[in-house]
Amino acid sequence: MIHGLLWLPLLMAFILIASLGWIERRRQNLYLVWAKGSELAKLDGTGAARLKAGILCWSSFEAGSFKEEATFEVKKLEMVELMALSSGEAPLTKESEGRCRLRLVGSGREIDVPFSDAERARQWMEKLMSRARCDL
């Protein structure tokens, strides 16, 4: 009986890990449907983003679906800045890594798109500016 009680916490940990894996798999499948046909798309810990037909849209995952946070028209993009995620208005240096945000400026609006990886954010920054130039 004691041996059975020793295995009970391991069984609970297995059930917890399996259910978390199922939730993540469900999130990824929903993302694939949501991002289908996009020119650019990303899914990370901060949410999902896609560029489709010149409109950049980003969402967060809530209650089994993607909840749209905001949209931005790429051809109205004037400037993209890489900013620190939580330290106010501090721009990110080239050596910085980790969580950050892209600040999109255009048409009198400033909108922040969060990223969990600075390298991916830099790649997105270049691609968005090239798309904005192509649409002009």
PDB file of N, CA, C and O in Angstrom, residues 6 10 12 15 22 31-32 34 36 40 42 54 60-61 64 74 76-78 99-100 102 106 110 113 118 123 125:
ATOM      1  N   LEU A   6       3.330   6.149  -2.862  1.00  0.00           N
ATOM      2  CA  LEU A   6       4.512   6.834  -3.366  1.00  0.00           C
ATOM      3  C   LEU A   6       4.372   7.169  -4.849  1.00  0.00           C
ATOM      4  O   LEU A   6       4.910   8.178  -5.309  1.00  0.00           O
ATOM      5  N   LEU A  10       3.482  10.998  -8.722  1.00  0.00           N
ATOM      6  CA  LEU A  10       3.970  10.869 -10.085  1.00  0.00           C
ATOM      7  C   LEU A  10       2.823  10.731 -11.082  1.00  0.00           C
ATOM      8  O   LEU A  10       2.869  11.296 -12.180  1.00  0.00           O
ATOM      9  N   MET A  12      -0.170  11.999 -10.689  1.00  0.00           N
ATOM     10  CA  MET A  12      -0.773  13.340 -10.787  1.00  0.00           C
ATOM     11  C   MET A  12       0.087  14.261 -11.669  1.00  0.00           C
ATOM     12  O   MET A  12      -0.453  15.026 -12.460  1.00  0.00           O
ATOM     13  N   ILE A  15      -0.525  13.342 -15.310  1.00  0.00           N
ATOM     14  CA  ILE A  15      -1.824  13.833 -15.773  1.00  0.00           C
ATOM     15  C   ILE A  15      -1.762  15.330 -16.040  1.00  0.00           C
ATOM     16  O   ILE A  15      -2.279  15.824 -17.051  1.00  0.00           O
ATOM     17  N   TRP A  22      -1.865  18.807 -24.172  1.00  0.00           N
ATOM     18  CA  TRP A  22      -3.071  18.809 -24.992  1.00  0.00           C
ATOM     19  C   TRP A  22      -3.535  20.241 -25.258  1.00  0.00           C
ATOM     20  O   TRP A  22      -3.921  20.571 -26.388  1.00  0.00           O
ATOM     21  N   TYR A  31      -4.014  28.058 -34.207  1.00  0.00           N
ATOM     22  CA  TYR A  31      -3.135  29.026 -34.862  1.00  0.00           C
ATOM     23  C   TYR A  31      -2.970  28.705 -36.345  1.00  0.00           C
ATOM     24  O   TYR A  31      -3.002  29.605 -37.188  1.00  0.00           O
ATOM     25  N   LEU A  32      -2.789  27.438 -36.690  1.00  0.00           N
ATOM     26  CA  LEU A  32      -2.617  27.056 -38.092  1.00  0.00           C
ATOM     27  C   LEU A  32      -3.835  27.443 -38.924  1.00  0.00           C
ATOM     28  O   LEU A  32      -3.705  27.915 -40.055  1.00  0.00           O
ATOM     29  N   TRP A  34      -5.997  29.880 -38.073  1.00  0.00           N
ATOM     30  CA  TRP A  34      -6.069  31.343 -38.008  1.00  0.00           C
ATOM     31  C   TRP A  34      -5.076  32.002 -38.975  1.00  0.00           C
ATOM     32  O   TRP A  34      -5.371  33.008 -39.599  1.00  0.00           O
ATOM     33  N   LYS A  36      -3.725  30.710 -41.743  1.00  0.00           N
ATOM     34  CA  LYS A  36      -3.737  30.166 -43.104  1.00  0.00           C
ATOM     35  C   LYS A  36      -3.880  31.293 -44.126  1.00  0.00           C
ATOM     36  O   LYS A  36      -4.722  32.163 -44.008  1.00  0.00           O
ATOM     37  N   LEU A  40       2.966  36.633 -43.559  1.00  0.00           N
ATOM     38  CA  LEU A  40       3.866  36.528 -42.410  1.00  0.00           C
ATOM     39  C   LEU A  40       3.020  36.101 -41.222  1.00  0.00           C
ATOM     40  O   LEU A  40       1.903  36.588 -41.065  1.00  0.00           O
ATOM     41  N   LYS A  42       3.321  34.560 -36.849  1.00  0.00           N
ATOM     42  CA  LYS A  42       4.132  34.111 -35.711  1.00  0.00           C
ATOM     43  C   LYS A  42       3.224  33.690 -34.576  1.00  0.00           C
ATOM     44  O   LYS A  42       2.121  34.198 -34.402  1.00  0.00           O
ATOM     45  N   GLY A  54      -2.085  43.069 -46.488  1.00  0.00           N
ATOM     46  CA  GLY A  54      -1.645  44.400 -46.086  1.00  0.00           C
ATOM     47  C   GLY A  54      -2.094  44.846 -44.714  1.00  0.00           C
ATOM     48  O   GLY A  54      -1.834  45.968 -44.301  1.00  0.00           O
ATOM     49  N   SER A  60      -4.329  37.446 -28.802  1.00  0.00           N
ATOM     50  CA  SER A  60      -3.892  36.650 -27.663  1.00  0.00           C
ATOM     51  C   SER A  60      -4.780  35.412 -27.593  1.00  0.00           C
ATOM     52  O   SER A  60      -5.898  35.409 -28.109  1.00  0.00           O
ATOM     53  N   PHE A  61      -4.282  34.364 -26.982  1.00  0.00           N
ATOM     54  CA  PHE A  61      -5.025  33.114 -26.875  1.00  0.00           C
ATOM     55  C   PHE A  61      -5.775  33.123 -25.554  1.00  0.00           C
ATOM     56  O   PHE A  61      -5.173  33.170 -24.488  1.00  0.00           O
ATOM     57  N   GLY A  64      -9.684  29.106 -25.364  1.00  0.00           N
ATOM     58  CA  GLY A  64      -9.798  28.218 -26.509  1.00  0.00           C
ATOM     59  C   GLY A  64      -9.942  28.885 -27.858  1.00  0.00           C
ATOM     60  O   GLY A  64     -10.306  28.239 -28.824  1.00  0.00           O
ATOM     61  N   VAL A  74      -0.389  48.186 -43.022  1.00  0.00           N
ATOM     62  CA  VAL A  74       1.046  48.264 -43.262  1.00  0.00           C
ATOM     63  C   VAL A  74       1.417  49.412 -44.198  1.00  0.00           C
ATOM     64  O   VAL A  74       2.455  50.044 -44.022  1.00  0.00           O
ATOM     65  N   LYS A  76       0.378  52.288 -44.223  1.00  0.00           N
ATOM     66  CA  LYS A  76       0.414  53.542 -43.468  1.00  0.00           C
ATOM     67  C   LYS A  76       1.575  53.564 -42.465  1.00  0.00           C
ATOM     68  O   LYS A  76       1.712  54.501 -41.697  1.00  0.00           O
ATOM     69  N   LEU A  77       2.401  52.536 -42.503  1.00  0.00           N
ATOM     70  CA  LEU A  77       3.531  52.415 -41.586  1.00  0.00           C
ATOM     71  C   LEU A  77       4.619  53.419 -41.939  1.00  0.00           C
ATOM     72  O   LEU A  77       5.076  53.470 -43.074  1.00  0.00           O
ATOM     73  N   GLU A  78       5.004  54.216 -40.969  1.00  0.00           N
ATOM     74  CA  GLU A  78       6.056  55.214 -41.169  1.00  0.00           C
ATOM     75  C   GLU A  78       7.361  54.800 -40.503  1.00  0.00           C
ATOM     76  O   GLU A  78       8.437  55.065 -41.014  1.00  0.00           O
ATOM     77  N   ARG A  99      12.359  39.061 -24.273  1.00  0.00           N
ATOM     78  CA  ARG A  99      11.057  39.660 -24.541  1.00  0.00           C
ATOM     79  C   ARG A  99      11.193  41.135 -24.928  1.00  0.00           C
ATOM     80  O   ARG A  99      11.972  41.865 -24.343  1.00  0.00           O
ATOM     81  N   CYS A 100      10.405  41.533 -25.911  1.00  0.00           N
ATOM     82  CA  CYS A 100      10.440  42.904 -26.396  1.00  0.00           C
ATOM     83  C   CYS A 100       9.108  43.215 -27.077  1.00  0.00           C
ATOM     84  O   CYS A 100       8.189  42.406 -27.060  1.00  0.00           O
ATOM     85  N   LEU A 102       7.486  45.503 -30.702  1.00  0.00           N
ATOM     86  CA  LEU A 102       7.676  46.350 -31.869  1.00  0.00           C
ATOM     87  C   LEU A 102       6.677  47.493 -31.766  1.00  0.00           C
ATOM     88  O   LEU A 102       5.488  47.262 -31.610  1.00  0.00           O
ATOM     89  N   GLY A 106       2.435  55.222 -37.394  1.00  0.00           N
ATOM     90  CA  GLY A 106       1.894  55.625 -38.684  1.00  0.00           C
ATOM     91  C   GLY A 106       0.489  56.158 -38.559  1.00  0.00           C
ATOM     92  O   GLY A 106      -0.277  55.734 -37.693  1.00  0.00           O
ATOM     93  N   GLU A 110       0.298  54.976 -32.549  1.00  0.00           N
ATOM     94  CA  GLU A 110       1.429  54.183 -32.053  1.00  0.00           C
ATOM     95  C   GLU A 110       0.856  52.935 -31.416  1.00  0.00           C
ATOM     96  O   GLU A 110       0.082  53.020 -30.473  1.00  0.00           O
ATOM     97  N   VAL A 113       3.358  45.718 -30.553  1.00  0.00           N
ATOM     98  CA  VAL A 113       3.151  44.291 -30.795  1.00  0.00           C
ATOM     99  C   VAL A 113       4.187  43.538 -29.964  1.00  0.00           C
ATOM    100  O   VAL A 113       5.382  43.684 -30.196  1.00  0.00           O
ATOM    101  N   ALA A 118      13.708  38.651 -29.271  1.00  0.00           N
ATOM    102  CA  ALA A 118      14.162  39.871 -29.927  1.00  0.00           C
ATOM    103  C   ALA A 118      14.665  39.609 -31.348  1.00  0.00           C
ATOM    104  O   ALA A 118      14.478  40.445 -32.232  1.00  0.00           O
ATOM    105  N   GLN A 123      13.668  40.423 -37.289  1.00  0.00           N
ATOM    106  CA  GLN A 123      13.333  39.914 -38.615  1.00  0.00           C
ATOM    107  C   GLN A 123      11.991  40.470 -39.080  1.00  0.00           C
ATOM    108  O   GLN A 123      11.843  40.879 -40.230  1.00  0.00           O
ATOM    109  N   MET A 125      10.663  43.253 -38.119  1.00  0.00           N
ATOM    110  CA  MET A 125      10.832  44.686 -38.349  1.00  0.00           C
ATOM    111  C   MET A 125      11.311  44.928 -39.784  1.00  0.00           C
ATOM    112  O   MET A 125      10.760  45.774 -40.492  1.00  0.00           O
TER     113      MET A 125
END
